[in-house]
């Protein structure tokens, strides 16, 4: 198969490595890719939502499968673009239709979907410019803390947890009146705050049947002890110790099955990953959010634990034979430690030379996130730079191995957390 993978982060490097290991992989192209993906295939300087350029490339290079890594191309309708173009209809896109991607693209859409299919989630109301004053009154009588979410995509930054009515009202005004998150916050979902511990559950689905992949937990705060600003993710672990057979049975019965059944009943075309952002509230799973792709940095711990050939699973998804598959999981624990640039998630510098990246081994791989190759060097090219994933008999051993490697890799302004998975160790 000739495959085009869209994206440039650690998630895409993890997917690229996994697909490149398949005997089914003839040629792998990554657009735009990074210094790590270049070791798995050929990087192509092309935007993930430049559909016309993607079309030309696919036809000129006899592409057999397109795999969007991030949500951008999916929410923008790349699946529909291929299905509606006669010259592209023969090329499967491993992702949902534009409507299916609305599970991530619109918080309000996702909430209504959950309501229709009795999927447990936090109580909520939605507001916009037209009912702004109602929103103000709603906030004034709401219990604390209050969760405000920009309805659309806001690069992972559209969620605010306010601990006073004053703070909530200020944020509400900033979102709707001052377009704090652009068009994403033209509509705002105000949600009940849930107390519990979060985890990420992933399935691969053809819109009718599904297979559950290894679960993970990521760590968003920049500082150890989960302090400081929210980031795109400072690390992850898999498996999640509290996600035992009893809890996962509840997840499947109350969340996964009703979601996939709901997609099927509503005729929503969905071939690809569903990411369930869950919270465990007193042993009960509630949905915080859906994503229409794999998570990052969770992919960096999930893919190394998945023993299946990923391209075989994709083929089964496309051909309607997914339910016949069996998922095989490495029993070892995985821990990812993310090296980030000084200043992230706010202003940070790029183009710092990176040294000391070790070659992959059977129990460790360093995934590139924000890097580029230039003049024989690997340089920093983003806020999140490298994801060090280690596999071991326990989470503490895996974390220790990742931290040891984090100490050896060098670049100016390197920042990382040494306590990923701390509550389980």
Coordinates of C-alpha atoms in Angstrom, one line a residue:
X1 CA 0.0 0.0 0.0
X2 CA 1.0 3.6 -0.7
X3 CA -0.1 5.6 2.3
X4 CA -0.4 9.4 2.9
X5 CA -0.3 10.4 6.6
X6 CA -1.3 14.0 7.4
X7 CA 0.3 15.8 10.4
X8 CA 3.5 16.7 12.0
X9 CA 3.4 15.9 15.7
X10 CA 4.4 13.1 18.1
X11 CA 1.1 11.3 17.4
X12 CA 2.0 11.2 13.7
X13 CA 5.5 9.9 14.4
X14 CA 3.9 7.1 16.5
X15 CA 1.4 6.3 13.7
X16 CA 4.1 6.5 11.0
X17 CA 6.4 4.1 12.9
X18 CA 3.6 1.6 13.5
X19 CA 2.5 1.7 9.8
X20 CA 6.0 1.5 8.5
X21 CA 6.5 -1.8 10.4
X22 CA 3.7 -3.5 8.5
X23 CA 4.5 -5.8 5.5
X24 CA 1.5 -4.1 3.8
X25 CA 3.4 -0.8 3.7
X26 CA 5.0 -0.2 0.4
X27 CA 5.6 3.6 0.5
X28 CA 4.7 6.0 3.4
X29 CA 4.5 9.7 2.8
X30 CA 4.0 12.2 5.7
X31 CA 2.7 15.7 5.2
X32 CA 4.3 17.8 6.5
X33 CA 6.0 15.5 9.0
X34 CA 9.0 16.2 11.2
X35 CA 12.6 15.0 11.7
X36 CA 11.3 11.7 13.2
X37 CA 8.7 10.8 10.6
X38 CA 11.5 11.2 8.0
X39 CA 13.0 8.0 9.4
X40 CA 9.7 6.1 8.7
X41 CA 8.9 7.4 5.2
X42 CA 9.2 10.5 3.0
X43 CA 8.1 13.9 4.3
X44 CA 6.1 16.1 1.9
X45 CA 5.8 19.9 2.3
X46 CA 2.0 20.1 2.1
X47 CA -0.7 21.4 4.5
X48 CA -3.1 19.0 6.1
X49 CA -6.1 21.0 4.8
X50 CA -4.8 21.9 1.4
X51 CA -7.3 19.5 -0.2
X52 CA -6.5 20.4 -3.8
X53 CA -2.8 19.8 -3.3
X54 CA -3.5 16.6 -1.5
X55 CA -5.7 15.5 -4.4
X56 CA -2.9 16.1 -6.9
X57 CA -0.4 14.3 -4.8
X58 CA -2.6 11.3 -4.2
X59 CA -3.3 10.8 -7.9
X60 CA 0.3 11.4 -9.0
X61 CA 1.7 8.9 -6.4
X62 CA -1.0 6.2 -6.6
X63 CA -2.0 6.6 -2.9
X64 CA -4.1 3.7 -1.6
X65 CA -5.0 5.1 1.9
X66 CA -5.1 8.6 3.5
X67 CA -4.7 8.7 7.3
X68 CA -5.4 12.1 8.9
X69 CA -3.5 12.4 12.2
X70 CA -5.1 15.5 13.6
X71 CA -8.7 16.8 13.8
X72 CA -8.2 19.7 11.4
X73 CA -8.6 17.9 8.1
X74 CA -11.4 15.8 9.4
X75 CA -13.5 18.7 10.7
X76 CA -12.8 20.5 7.5
X77 CA -14.4 17.5 5.6
X78 CA -11.5 15.6 3.9
X79 CA -13.6 12.4 4.0
X80 CA -16.4 14.1 2.1
X81 CA -14.0 15.8 -0.3
X82 CA -12.6 12.4 -1.4
X83 CA -16.1 10.7 -1.6
X84 CA -17.5 13.6 -3.7
X85 CA -14.7 13.6 -6.2
X86 CA -15.0 10.8 -8.8
X87 CA -11.2 10.7 -9.3
X88 CA -10.6 10.2 -5.6
X89 CA -13.5 7.9 -4.6
X90 CA -11.4 4.8 -4.8
X91 CA -9.0 6.1 -2.1
X92 CA -10.2 5.4 1.5
X93 CA -9.8 8.1 4.1
X94 CA -9.3 6.6 7.6
X95 CA -11.5 9.0 9.5
X96 CA -15.1 10.1 9.9
X97 CA -17.3 12.2 7.6
X98 CA -17.6 15.9 8.2
X99 CA -20.7 15.2 10.3
X100 CA -19.0 12.5 12.3
X101 CA -16.1 14.8 13.0
X102 CA -18.6 17.3 14.5
X103 CA -18.4 15.1 17.7
X104 CA -15.1 17.0 18.2
X105 CA -15.8 20.0 16.1
X106 CA -18.7 21.2 18.1
X107 CA -19.2 20.8 21.9
X108 CA -22.9 21.5 21.5
X109 CA -23.3 18.9 18.8
X110 CA -21.6 16.3 20.9
X111 CA -23.7 17.2 24.0
X112 CA -27.0 16.8 22.0
X113 CA -25.7 13.5 20.5
X114 CA -25.1 12.2 24.1
X115 CA -28.5 13.5 25.2
X116 CA -30.2 11.6 22.3
X117 CA -28.4 8.4 23.1
X118 CA -28.5 8.6 27.0
X119 CA -24.7 8.7 27.3
X120 CA -23.6 9.9 30.7
X121 CA -22.1 13.4 30.7
X122 CA -22.1 16.6 32.8
X123 CA -25.2 18.8 32.9
X124 CA -24.9 21.8 30.6
X125 CA -26.5 24.8 28.8
X126 CA -25.3 26.5 25.6
X127 CA -25.3 30.3 24.9
X128 CA -24.4 32.7 22.1
X129 CA -24.8 36.4 21.3
X130 CA -28.6 36.1 21.0
X131 CA -29.2 34.7 24.5
X132 CA -26.1 36.3 26.1
X133 CA -28.1 37.8 29.0
X134 CA -29.6 34.5 29.8
X135 CA -26.1 33.1 30.0
X136 CA -25.1 35.9 32.5
X137 CA -28.1 35.1 34.7
X138 CA -27.3 31.3 34.4
X139 CA -23.7 31.9 35.6
X140 CA -24.8 34.1 38.5
X141 CA -26.9 31.3 40.0
X142 CA -24.5 28.4 39.0
X143 CA -22.6 26.4 41.7
X144 CA -18.8 26.7 41.7
X145 CA -16.5 26.0 40.0
X146 CA -18.0 26.7 36.6
X147 CA -16.7 25.1 33.3
X148 CA -16.9 27.2 30.2
X149 CA -16.1 25.6 26.8
X150 CA -15.7 27.3 23.4
X151 CA -18.0 25.3 21.1
X152 CA -15.6 25.0 18.2
X153 CA -11.9 24.0 17.8
X154 CA -9.6 26.2 19.8
X155 CA -6.3 24.3 19.6
X156 CA -6.9 22.7 23.0
X157 CA -7.2 26.0 24.8
X158 CA -10.9 26.7 24.7
X159 CA -11.8 25.4 28.2
X160 CA -11.9 27.6 31.3
X161 CA -12.6 26.4 34.8
X162 CA -13.7 29.5 36.8
X163 CA -13.7 29.4 40.6
X164 CA -15.8 32.5 41.1
X165 CA -18.9 34.0 39.4
X166 CA -16.9 37.2 38.6
X167 CA -14.2 35.2 36.8
X168 CA -16.8 33.1 34.9
X169 CA -18.6 36.3 33.8
X170 CA -15.4 37.9 32.6
X171 CA -14.4 34.8 30.6
X172 CA -18.0 34.5 29.2
X173 CA -17.8 38.1 28.0
X174 CA -14.3 37.6 26.6
X175 CA -15.4 34.5 24.7
X176 CA -18.6 35.7 23.1
X177 CA -18.3 39.5 23.0
X178 CA -14.5 39.8 22.4
X179 CA -14.1 36.6 20.4
X180 CA -11.3 35.3 22.7
X181 CA -11.1 32.1 20.7
X182 CA -12.3 33.5 17.4
X183 CA -15.2 31.8 15.7
X184 CA -14.8 28.9 18.1
X185 CA -16.3 30.8 21.0
X186 CA -19.3 32.4 19.1
X187 CA -21.2 29.7 21.0
X188 CA -20.2 28.7 24.6
X189 CA -21.2 25.6 26.5
X190 CA -21.4 26.1 30.3
X191 CA -21.0 22.8 32.1
X192 CA -21.3 21.3 35.5
X193 CA -17.8 20.7 37.1
X194 CA -17.1 17.0 37.8
X195 CA -14.8 15.8 40.5
X196 CA -12.9 12.6 39.6
X197 CA -9.9 11.3 37.7
X198 CA -9.7 11.5 33.9
X199 CA -8.6 8.9 31.4
X200 CA -8.7 8.4 27.6
X201 CA -10.3 5.4 25.9
X202 CA -9.9 4.7 22.2
X203 CA -11.7 2.6 19.7
X204 CA -11.4 1.9 16.0
X205 CA -14.8 1.7 14.4
X206 CA -16.4 1.3 11.0
X207 CA -19.5 3.1 12.3
X208 CA -21.2 -0.2 13.2
X209 CA -18.7 -2.4 15.0
X210 CA -15.7 -1.5 17.0
X211 CA -12.5 -2.7 18.6
X212 CA -11.2 -1.2 21.9
X213 CA -7.5 -0.2 21.9
X214 CA -5.3 0.2 25.1
X215 CA -6.5 3.1 27.3
X216 CA -4.2 5.9 28.6
X217 CA -4.1 8.9 30.9
X218 CA -2.4 12.1 29.9
X219 CA -1.0 15.0 32.0
X220 CA -1.9 18.5 30.9
X221 CA -0.3 20.8 33.4
X222 CA 3.2 22.2 32.8
X223 CA 4.4 21.7 36.4
X224 CA 4.9 18.7 38.6
X225 CA 2.1 17.8 40.9
X226 CA -0.3 19.0 38.2
X227 CA 0.4 22.7 38.7
X228 CA 0.6 25.6 36.4
X229 CA -0.8 26.3 32.9
X230 CA -2.6 23.7 30.8
X231 CA -0.6 22.4 27.8
X232 CA -1.2 20.0 25.0
X233 CA 0.1 17.3 27.2
X234 CA 3.3 16.7 29.2
X235 CA 3.2 12.9 29.2
X236 CA 1.0 9.9 29.4
X237 CA 0.8 6.4 30.9
X238 CA -0.9 3.1 29.8
X239 CA -2.5 1.0 31.2
X240 CA -4.5 3.1 33.7
X241 CA -4.5 1.1 37.0
X242 CA -8.1 2.0 38.0
X243 CA -9.4 1.0 34.5
X244 CA -9.9 -2.6 35.6
X245 CA -12.3 -5.1 33.9
X246 CA -15.3 -3.9 36.0
X247 CA -14.8 -0.2 35.2
X248 CA -14.1 -1.0 31.5
X249 CA -17.2 -3.1 31.2
X250 CA -19.2 0.1 32.4
X251 CA -17.3 2.2 29.8
X252 CA -18.2 -0.2 27.0
X253 CA -21.9 -0.7 28.1
X254 CA -22.7 2.9 29.0
X255 CA -20.4 4.9 26.6
X256 CA -18.8 3.0 23.7
X257 CA -21.7 0.8 22.6
X258 CA -24.3 3.6 22.8
X259 CA -22.0 5.9 20.9
X260 CA -21.3 3.5 18.0
X261 CA -25.0 2.4 18.0
X262 CA -26.0 6.1 17.8
X263 CA -23.7 6.7 14.8
X264 CA -25.2 3.7 13.1
X265 CA -28.8 4.6 13.8
X266 CA -28.3 8.2 12.6
X267 CA -26.6 7.1 9.5
X268 CA -23.4 9.0 10.3
X269 CA -20.5 7.7 8.3
X270 CA -17.6 7.0 10.6
X271 CA -14.5 5.0 9.7
X272 CA -11.6 5.6 12.1
X273 CA -10.7 6.4 15.7
X274 CA -13.0 7.6 18.4
X275 CA -11.3 9.2 21.4
X276 CA -13.5 9.1 24.5
X277 CA -12.3 11.7 27.1
X278 CA -13.7 10.3 30.3
X279 CA -13.8 11.0 34.0
X280 CA -14.2 8.4 36.7
X281 CA -16.7 9.8 39.2
X282 CA -17.1 7.4 42.1
X283 CA -16.6 4.4 39.8
X284 CA -18.9 5.7 37.1
X285 CA -17.6 6.8 33.7
X286 CA -18.9 10.1 32.3
X287 CA -17.9 11.7 29.0
X288 CA -16.0 15.0 29.1
X289 CA -15.5 15.1 25.4
X290 CA -15.2 13.2 22.1
X291 CA -12.3 13.5 19.7
X292 CA -12.4 12.2 16.2
X293 CA -8.8 11.0 16.1
X294 CA -6.1 9.6 18.4
X295 CA -4.8 11.7 21.3
X296 CA -1.4 13.3 21.7
X297 CA 0.6 12.3 23.7
X298 CA -1.6 9.2 24.4
X299 CA -0.8 7.7 20.9
X300 CA 2.8 7.6 22.0
X301 CA 1.9 5.0 24.7
X302 CA -1.0 3.3 23.0
X303 CA 0.7 2.4 19.7
X304 CA 3.8 0.8 21.3
X305 CA 1.4 -1.4 23.4
X306 CA -0.7 -2.4 20.4
X307 CA 0.7 -5.7 19.0
X308 CA -1.6 -5.8 15.9
X309 CA -0.6 -4.7 12.5
X310 CA -2.2 -1.3 12.3
X311 CA -2.7 -1.5 8.5
X312 CA -4.4 -4.8 8.8
X313 CA -6.9 -3.2 11.2
X314 CA -7.4 -0.3 8.8
X315 CA -8.1 -2.7 6.0
X316 CA -10.6 -4.6 8.1
X317 CA -12.3 -1.3 9.0
X318 CA -12.6 -0.4 5.3
X319 CA -13.8 -3.8 4.2
X320 CA -16.4 -4.1 7.0
X321 CA -14.5 -7.0 8.7
X322 CA -13.4 -5.1 11.8
X323 CA -15.6 -7.2 14.1
X324 CA -13.7 -10.3 13.1
X325 CA -10.4 -8.9 14.4
X326 CA -8.9 -9.6 17.8
X327 CA -6.8 -6.9 19.6
X328 CA -3.5 -8.0 21.1
X329 CA -1.9 -5.8 23.7
X330 CA 1.6 -5.8 25.2
X331 CA 1.2 -6.5 28.9
X332 CA 4.1 -4.1 29.8
X333 CA 3.4 -0.6 31.1
X334 CA 4.2 2.4 29.0
X335 CA 5.2 5.9 30.1
X336 CA 5.8 8.9 27.9
X337 CA 7.7 11.9 29.1
X338 CA 7.4 15.0 26.9
X339 CA 10.4 17.4 26.5
X340 CA 9.1 20.9 25.8
X341 CA 10.6 24.3 25.0
X342 CA 11.2 26.8 27.8
X343 CA 8.2 29.2 27.9
X344 CA 5.7 26.7 26.5
X345 CA 2.6 26.8 26.5
X346 CA 3.1 30.5 26.1
X347 CA 5.9 32.2 24.0
X348 CA 8.9 30.0 23.3
X349 CA 12.0 30.0 21.0
X350 CA 12.6 27.5 18.2
X351 CA 15.7 26.4 16.2
X352 CA 17.6 25.0 19.2
X353 CA 20.0 22.2 18.4
X354 CA 19.1 18.8 19.9
X355 CA 21.7 16.3 20.9
X356 CA 21.7 12.9 22.6
X357 CA 18.6 11.3 21.0
X358 CA 19.1 7.5 21.3
X359 CA 18.3 5.0 18.7
X360 CA 15.0 3.0 19.3
X361 CA 15.3 -0.2 21.3
X362 CA 12.8 -3.0 22.1
X363 CA 11.8 -1.1 25.3
X364 CA 12.2 2.6 24.3
X365 CA 11.5 4.9 21.4
X366 CA 11.9 8.7 21.2
X367 CA 9.0 10.2 19.2
X368 CA 9.6 13.5 17.5
X369 CA 6.8 16.1 18.0
X370 CA 8.1 19.6 17.2
X371 CA 11.4 19.0 15.4
X372 CA 13.0 19.6 12.0
X373 CA 16.2 18.4 10.3
X374 CA 18.5 21.1 9.0
X375 CA 22.1 21.1 8.0
X376 CA 22.8 17.7 9.5
X377 CA 21.2 18.7 12.9
X378 CA 17.9 18.1 14.5
X379 CA 16.4 21.4 15.7
X380 CA 13.4 22.3 17.9
X381 CA 10.4 23.4 15.9
X382 CA 7.6 23.6 18.4
X383 CA 6.5 23.9 22.0
X384 CA 6.4 20.1 22.5
X385 CA 9.6 18.8 21.1
X386 CA 10.1 15.1 21.9
X387 CA 8.1 12.3 23.5
X388 CA 10.2 9.6 25.3
X389 CA 8.2 6.4 25.6
X390 CA 9.5 3.5 27.6
X391 CA 8.0 0.0 28.2
X392 CA 8.7 -2.0 31.4
X393 CA 7.2 -4.4 33.9
X394 CA 5.8 -1.6 36.0
X395 CA 4.8 2.1 35.5
X396 CA 7.5 3.2 37.9
X397 CA 10.2 1.3 35.9
X398 CA 8.9 2.7 32.7
X399 CA 8.9 6.3 34.0
X400 CA 12.3 5.9 35.5
X401 CA 13.7 4.8 32.1
X402 CA 12.1 7.7 30.3
X403 CA 13.4 10.2 32.9
X404 CA 16.9 8.8 32.5
X405 CA 16.8 9.4 28.8
X406 CA 15.2 12.9 29.3
X407 CA 18.3 13.8 31.3
X408 CA 20.7 12.7 28.5
X409 CA 18.9 14.5 25.6
X410 CA 20.0 18.1 25.5
X411 CA 18.7 21.3 23.9
X412 CA 18.7 24.9 25.2
X413 CA 15.7 25.5 27.5
X414 CA 14.6 21.9 27.9
X415 CA 11.7 21.4 30.3
X416 CA 10.0 18.2 31.4
X417 CA 8.1 16.6 34.2
X418 CA 9.6 13.8 36.3
X419 CA 6.2 12.8 37.9
X420 CA 4.1 11.4 35.0
X421 CA 1.8 8.8 36.5
X422 CA 2.6 10.0 40.0
X423 CA -0.8 9.1 41.5
X424 CA -0.2 5.4 40.5
X425 CA 3.4 5.1 41.6

